[in-house]
Amino acid sequence: MLSYLIKRIAFSVPTLLALLVITFSVLRLAPGGPFDGERVLPAEVQANLNHKYGLDRPVSAQLALWIGNVARGDLGYSSQYSDRNVTEVIGNSLPTSMGLGLSALALALFVGIPLGTFAAWKRNSIWDWGSMFIAVSGVSLPSYLLASLLILVFSIQLNWLPPALWEGPEYWILPMITLGARPAAMIARITRAAMLESLTADYIRTAYAKGLSPFRVVFKHALKNSLIPVVTIAGPIAAQLVTGSFLVEMVFQI
């Protein structure tokens, strides 16, 4: 196991280097510069800024310097907050994004798995149709639209929950629902498809033949094997939620 992990880490190094080179190249090929704006800077100021950030060096030297800084965890200073390091900015905001993303993942698993299980168990019934309608709606609705609807209903009309900020548990509910709706819908659909396949397997028929109750067969035997695809996609979904919550954080002023 240790040798396998070492090999995987060793193989990931060239991939990371290639990604760094591609990112650097795309930024260099993009039109404009980091200090371009509506107001044209004087030539002396532009030269001083280029020298400060190493932009007056050869491209190869800039690339080597940038990769070395990234390897040390030094991402430089923010162009928006000139007195703050980029690592500090990320460090201050990442815990909040991680908390929101992991909460949304927990909600998605807590809602999506039972929803997909009941849909497969009650196939072609109102439970199935209703569950899949909710799942399709969750996938189809953009997050900003869902956030606006939640704020309109629960904050403005019912006055149950605060519409913005991140100051306590009651502030987490609407952003968590907004961010977790789409992955919950995806998990529900994947769980339903896996459950339908498991419910037609021979060991399920054997369990029914032994006289086990339908609830025990579905939730103890069929669901256990149906969770394999859900566990497979849980990792990528978690990464997407933690790193892709920017729009939701903007809407709720987190």
Tab-separated table of C-alpha atoms in Angstrom:
chain	number	residue	atom	x	y	z
A	1	MET	CA	0.000	0.000	0.000
A	2	LEU	CA	2.822	2.394	0.875
A	3	SER	CA	4.619	1.715	-2.407
A	4	TYR	CA	1.374	2.329	-4.302
A	5	LEU	CA	0.909	5.704	-2.583
A	6	ILE	CA	4.512	6.673	-3.317
A	7	LYS	CA	4.046	5.800	-6.999
A	8	ARG	CA	0.807	7.789	-7.201
A	9	ILE	CA	2.443	10.826	-5.601
A	10	ALA	CA	5.453	10.518	-7.906
A	11	PHE	CA	3.194	10.354	-10.975
A	12	SER	CA	1.237	13.404	-9.802
A	13	VAL	CA	4.317	15.657	-9.751
A	14	PRO	CA	4.695	15.893	-13.581
A	15	THR	CA	0.944	16.495	-13.869
A	16	LEU	CA	1.094	19.366	-11.398
A	17	LEU	CA	4.099	20.867	-13.183
A	18	ALA	CA	2.282	20.635	-16.519
A	19	LEU	CA	-0.757	22.363	-15.017
A	20	LEU	CA	1.437	25.140	-13.632
A	21	VAL	CA	3.103	25.669	-17.007
A	22	ILE	CA	-0.239	25.693	-18.830
A	23	THR	CA	-1.737	28.149	-16.327
A	24	PHE	CA	1.272	30.435	-16.606
A	25	SER	CA	1.198	30.279	-20.410
A	26	VAL	CA	-2.514	31.066	-20.625
A	27	LEU	CA	-2.084	34.073	-18.344
A	28	ARG	CA	0.834	35.314	-20.430
A	29	LEU	CA	-1.107	34.907	-23.702
A	30	ALA	CA	-4.177	36.693	-22.376
A	31	PRO	CA	-4.510	40.296	-23.613
A	32	GLY	CA	-3.762	43.129	-21.229
A	33	GLY	CA	-1.732	43.163	-18.047
A	34	PRO	CA	-2.259	42.946	-14.299
A	35	PHE	CA	-2.072	46.727	-13.864
A	36	ASP	CA	-4.204	47.793	-16.838
A	37	GLY	CA	-7.199	49.926	-15.996
A	38	GLU	CA	-9.242	52.856	-17.168
A	39	ARG	CA	-6.495	55.200	-16.048
A	40	VAL	CA	-3.174	54.747	-17.842
A	41	LEU	CA	-0.270	54.632	-15.398
A	42	PRO	CA	2.825	56.765	-16.013
A	43	ALA	CA	5.744	54.923	-17.556
A	44	GLU	CA	7.885	55.242	-14.423
A	45	VAL	CA	5.135	53.826	-12.194
A	46	GLN	CA	4.540	50.973	-14.636
A	47	ALA	CA	8.266	50.189	-14.695
A	48	ASN	CA	8.463	50.192	-10.887
A	49	LEU	CA	5.484	47.835	-10.620
A	50	ASN	CA	6.945	45.479	-13.219
A	51	HIS	CA	10.252	45.446	-11.340
A	52	LYS	CA	8.547	44.867	-7.976
A	53	TYR	CA	6.623	41.852	-9.233
A	54	GLY	CA	9.417	40.511	-11.470
A	55	LEU	CA	7.563	41.185	-14.716
A	56	ASP	CA	10.641	42.801	-16.276
A	57	ARG	CA	12.530	39.505	-16.202
A	58	PRO	CA	12.646	36.955	-19.056
A	59	VAL	CA	9.611	34.714	-19.351
A	60	SER	CA	11.606	31.611	-18.387
A	61	ALA	CA	12.870	33.338	-15.242
A	62	GLN	CA	9.333	34.434	-14.355
A	63	LEU	CA	8.085	30.868	-14.758
A	64	ALA	CA	10.880	29.408	-12.625
A	65	LEU	CA	10.337	32.047	-9.947
A	66	TRP	CA	6.587	31.474	-9.911
A	67	ILE	CA	6.877	27.668	-9.648
A	68	GLY	CA	9.416	28.033	-6.847
A	69	ASN	CA	7.157	30.404	-4.934
A	70	VAL	CA	4.141	28.125	-5.367
A	71	ALA	CA	6.167	25.150	-4.134
A	72	ARG	CA	6.968	27.108	-0.962
A	73	GLY	CA	3.354	28.200	-0.522
A	74	ASP	CA	4.163	31.820	-1.374
A	75	LEU	CA	1.455	33.118	-3.704
A	76	GLY	CA	2.604	36.726	-3.563
A	77	TYR	CA	0.647	39.810	-2.606
A	78	SER	CA	-2.902	40.507	-3.651
A	79	SER	CA	-3.448	43.141	-6.331
A	80	GLN	CA	-6.741	44.073	-4.645
A	81	TYR	CA	-5.454	44.098	-1.065
A	82	SER	CA	-1.919	45.409	-1.525
A	83	ASP	CA	-0.956	44.964	2.117
A	84	ARG	CA	-2.083	41.337	2.365
A	85	ASN	CA	-0.518	38.131	1.110
A	86	VAL	CA	-2.673	35.932	-1.136
A	87	THR	CA	-2.042	32.993	1.194
A	88	GLU	CA	-3.425	35.041	4.086
A	89	VAL	CA	-6.515	35.996	2.091
A	90	ILE	CA	-7.180	32.352	1.218
A	91	GLY	CA	-6.434	31.242	4.774
A	92	ASN	CA	-8.979	33.674	6.189
A	93	SER	CA	-11.779	32.696	3.813
A	94	LEU	CA	-11.127	28.981	3.218
A	95	PRO	CA	-12.455	27.753	6.606
A	96	THR	CA	-15.797	29.412	5.908
A	97	SER	CA	-15.957	27.937	2.403
A	98	MET	CA	-15.023	24.505	3.759
A	99	GLY	CA	-17.677	24.740	6.466
A	100	LEU	CA	-20.328	25.710	3.943
A	101	GLY	CA	-19.235	23.058	1.432
A	102	LEU	CA	-19.062	20.189	3.920
A	103	SER	CA	-22.429	21.184	5.412
A	104	ALA	CA	-23.940	21.196	1.929
A	105	LEU	CA	-22.396	17.754	1.250
A	106	ALA	CA	-23.866	16.354	4.475
A	107	LEU	CA	-27.276	17.742	3.505
A	108	ALA	CA	-26.953	16.296	0.000
A	109	LEU	CA	-26.172	12.814	1.350
A	110	PHE	CA	-28.850	13.013	4.043
A	111	VAL	CA	-31.515	13.994	1.487
A	112	GLY	CA	-30.312	12.358	-1.726
A	113	ILE	CA	-29.771	8.792	-0.495
A	114	PRO	CA	-33.216	8.334	1.159
A	115	LEU	CA	-34.894	10.102	-1.759
A	116	GLY	CA	-33.297	7.802	-4.335
A	117	THR	CA	-33.898	4.719	-2.185
A	118	PHE	CA	-37.618	5.371	-1.758
A	119	ALA	CA	-37.942	6.213	-5.453
A	120	ALA	CA	-36.471	2.832	-6.426
A	121	TRP	CA	-38.414	0.941	-3.743
A	122	LYS	CA	-41.721	2.488	-4.877
A	123	ARG	CA	-40.899	2.407	-8.565
A	124	ASN	CA	-43.509	3.931	-10.923
A	125	SER	CA	-45.501	5.254	-7.974
A	126	ILE	CA	-46.204	8.776	-6.816
A	127	TRP	CA	-43.147	8.460	-4.524
A	128	ASP	CA	-40.972	7.740	-7.539
A	129	TRP	CA	-42.423	10.489	-9.702
A	130	GLY	CA	-42.326	13.052	-6.906
A	131	SER	CA	-38.751	12.193	-5.945
A	132	MET	CA	-37.498	12.391	-9.507
A	133	PHE	CA	-39.391	15.646	-10.079
A	134	ILE	CA	-37.574	17.117	-7.079
A	135	ALA	CA	-34.272	15.692	-8.350
A	136	VAL	CA	-34.700	17.123	-11.857
A	137	SER	CA	-35.730	20.476	-10.396
A	138	GLY	CA	-32.654	20.518	-8.197
A	139	VAL	CA	-30.372	19.867	-11.159
A	140	SER	CA	-32.141	22.343	-13.455
A	141	LEU	CA	-32.477	25.363	-11.154
A	142	PRO	CA	-29.426	27.655	-11.183
A	143	SER	CA	-28.025	28.321	-7.729
A	144	TYR	CA	-28.560	32.088	-7.931
A	145	LEU	CA	-32.236	31.582	-8.838
A	146	LEU	CA	-32.777	29.064	-6.045
A	147	ALA	CA	-31.058	31.422	-3.602
A	148	SER	CA	-33.328	34.288	-4.670
A	149	LEU	CA	-36.438	32.129	-4.250
A	150	LEU	CA	-35.358	30.951	-0.797
A	151	ILE	CA	-34.639	34.504	0.332
A	152	LEU	CA	-37.962	35.711	-1.064
A	153	VAL	CA	-40.003	33.007	0.681
A	154	PHE	CA	-38.219	32.339	3.970
A	155	SER	CA	-36.650	35.740	4.647
A	156	ILE	CA	-38.954	38.348	3.144
A	157	GLN	CA	-42.413	36.771	3.169
A	158	LEU	CA	-42.228	34.402	6.172
A	159	ASN	CA	-39.424	36.203	8.037
A	160	TRP	CA	-38.140	32.900	9.420
A	161	LEU	CA	-34.479	33.076	8.435
A	162	PRO	CA	-31.927	35.868	7.868
A	163	PRO	CA	-31.315	36.641	4.192
A	164	ALA	CA	-27.543	37.137	4.337
A	165	LEU	CA	-24.270	37.130	6.306
A	166	TRP	CA	-22.611	34.262	8.233
A	167	GLU	CA	-23.009	34.992	11.920
A	168	GLY	CA	-24.652	31.917	13.424
A	169	PRO	CA	-26.358	28.574	12.739
A	170	GLU	CA	-29.567	30.214	11.539
A	171	TYR	CA	-27.527	32.055	8.886
A	172	TRP	CA	-26.177	28.784	7.491
A	173	ILE	CA	-29.495	27.195	6.532
A	174	LEU	CA	-30.351	29.013	3.287
A	175	PRO	CA	-26.791	28.941	1.831
A	176	MET	CA	-26.468	25.265	2.771
A	177	ILE	CA	-29.753	24.392	1.023
A	178	THR	CA	-28.801	26.442	-2.033
A	179	LEU	CA	-25.395	24.833	-2.399
A	180	GLY	CA	-26.556	21.311	-1.528
A	181	ALA	CA	-29.629	21.153	-3.783
A	182	ARG	CA	-27.831	20.185	-6.993
A	183	PRO	CA	-25.569	17.463	-5.476
A	184	ALA	CA	-28.568	16.110	-3.534
A	185	ALA	CA	-30.453	15.744	-6.810
A	186	MET	CA	-27.466	14.033	-8.455
A	187	ILE	CA	-27.051	11.645	-5.526
A	188	ALA	CA	-30.779	10.830	-5.567
A	189	ARG	CA	-30.701	9.905	-9.244
A	190	ILE	CA	-27.533	7.820	-8.893
A	191	THR	CA	-28.912	6.063	-5.805
A	192	ARG	CA	-32.163	5.270	-7.601
A	193	ALA	CA	-30.366	3.786	-10.622
A	194	ALA	CA	-28.078	1.677	-8.408
A	195	MET	CA	-30.998	0.526	-6.253
A	196	LEU	CA	-33.048	-0.550	-9.279
A	197	GLU	CA	-30.128	-2.701	-10.389
A	198	SER	CA	-29.622	-4.175	-6.917
A	199	LEU	CA	-33.304	-4.977	-6.411
A	200	THR	CA	-33.258	-7.313	-9.434
A	201	ALA	CA	-30.209	-9.268	-8.212
A	202	ASP	CA	-30.404	-12.919	-7.160
A	203	TYR	CA	-29.429	-12.289	-3.522
A	204	ILE	CA	-32.422	-9.956	-3.150
A	205	ARG	CA	-34.786	-12.659	-4.384
A	206	THR	CA	-33.137	-15.065	-1.959
A	207	ALA	CA	-33.649	-12.599	0.899
A	208	TYR	CA	-37.332	-12.294	0.039
A	209	ALA	CA	-37.591	-16.097	-0.180
A	210	LYS	CA	-36.214	-16.374	3.371
A	211	GLY	CA	-39.132	-14.292	4.594
A	212	LEU	CA	-37.304	-11.054	5.367
A	213	SER	CA	-39.447	-7.921	5.458
A	214	PRO	CA	-39.286	-5.609	2.427
A	215	PHE	CA	-37.916	-2.774	4.575
A	216	ARG	CA	-35.081	-4.969	5.855
A	217	VAL	CA	-34.280	-6.253	2.364
A	218	VAL	CA	-34.185	-2.781	0.851
A	219	PHE	CA	-32.342	-0.857	3.549
A	220	LYS	CA	-29.997	-3.540	4.872
A	221	HIS	CA	-29.131	-5.610	1.806
A	222	ALA	CA	-29.867	-3.648	-1.372
A	223	LEU	CA	-28.847	-0.220	-0.119
A	224	LYS	CA	-25.456	-1.428	1.132
A	225	ASN	CA	-24.303	-2.396	-2.371
A	226	SER	CA	-26.042	0.570	-3.996
A	227	LEU	CA	-23.923	3.059	-2.055
A	228	ILE	CA	-20.735	2.168	-3.967
A	229	PRO	CA	-21.354	4.655	-6.840
A	230	VAL	CA	-22.464	7.283	-4.317
A	231	VAL	CA	-19.200	6.939	-2.377
A	232	THR	CA	-17.305	7.140	-5.677
A	233	ILE	CA	-18.741	10.529	-6.589
A	234	ALA	CA	-18.770	11.926	-3.029
A	235	GLY	CA	-15.108	12.970	-3.247
A	236	PRO	CA	-15.407	15.019	-6.461
A	237	ILE	CA	-18.678	16.534	-5.218
A	238	ALA	CA	-17.018	17.580	-1.951
A	239	ALA	CA	-14.150	19.237	-3.827
A	240	GLN	CA	-16.602	20.990	-6.127
A	241	LEU	CA	-18.687	22.282	-3.226
A	242	VAL	CA	-15.710	23.623	-1.273
A	243	THR	CA	-14.103	25.346	-4.259
A	244	GLY	CA	-17.247	26.270	-6.201
A	245	SER	CA	-19.291	28.093	-3.567
A	246	PHE	CA	-18.176	31.555	-4.721
A	247	LEU	CA	-21.492	32.546	-6.329
A	248	VAL	CA	-23.540	31.355	-3.347
A	249	GLU	CA	-21.224	33.227	-0.976
A	250	MET	CA	-21.697	36.385	-3.024
A	251	VAL	CA	-25.492	36.114	-3.051
A	252	PHE	CA	-25.686	35.621	0.722
A	253	GLN	CA	-22.877	38.132	1.453
A	254	ILE	CA	-20.813	35.524	3.311
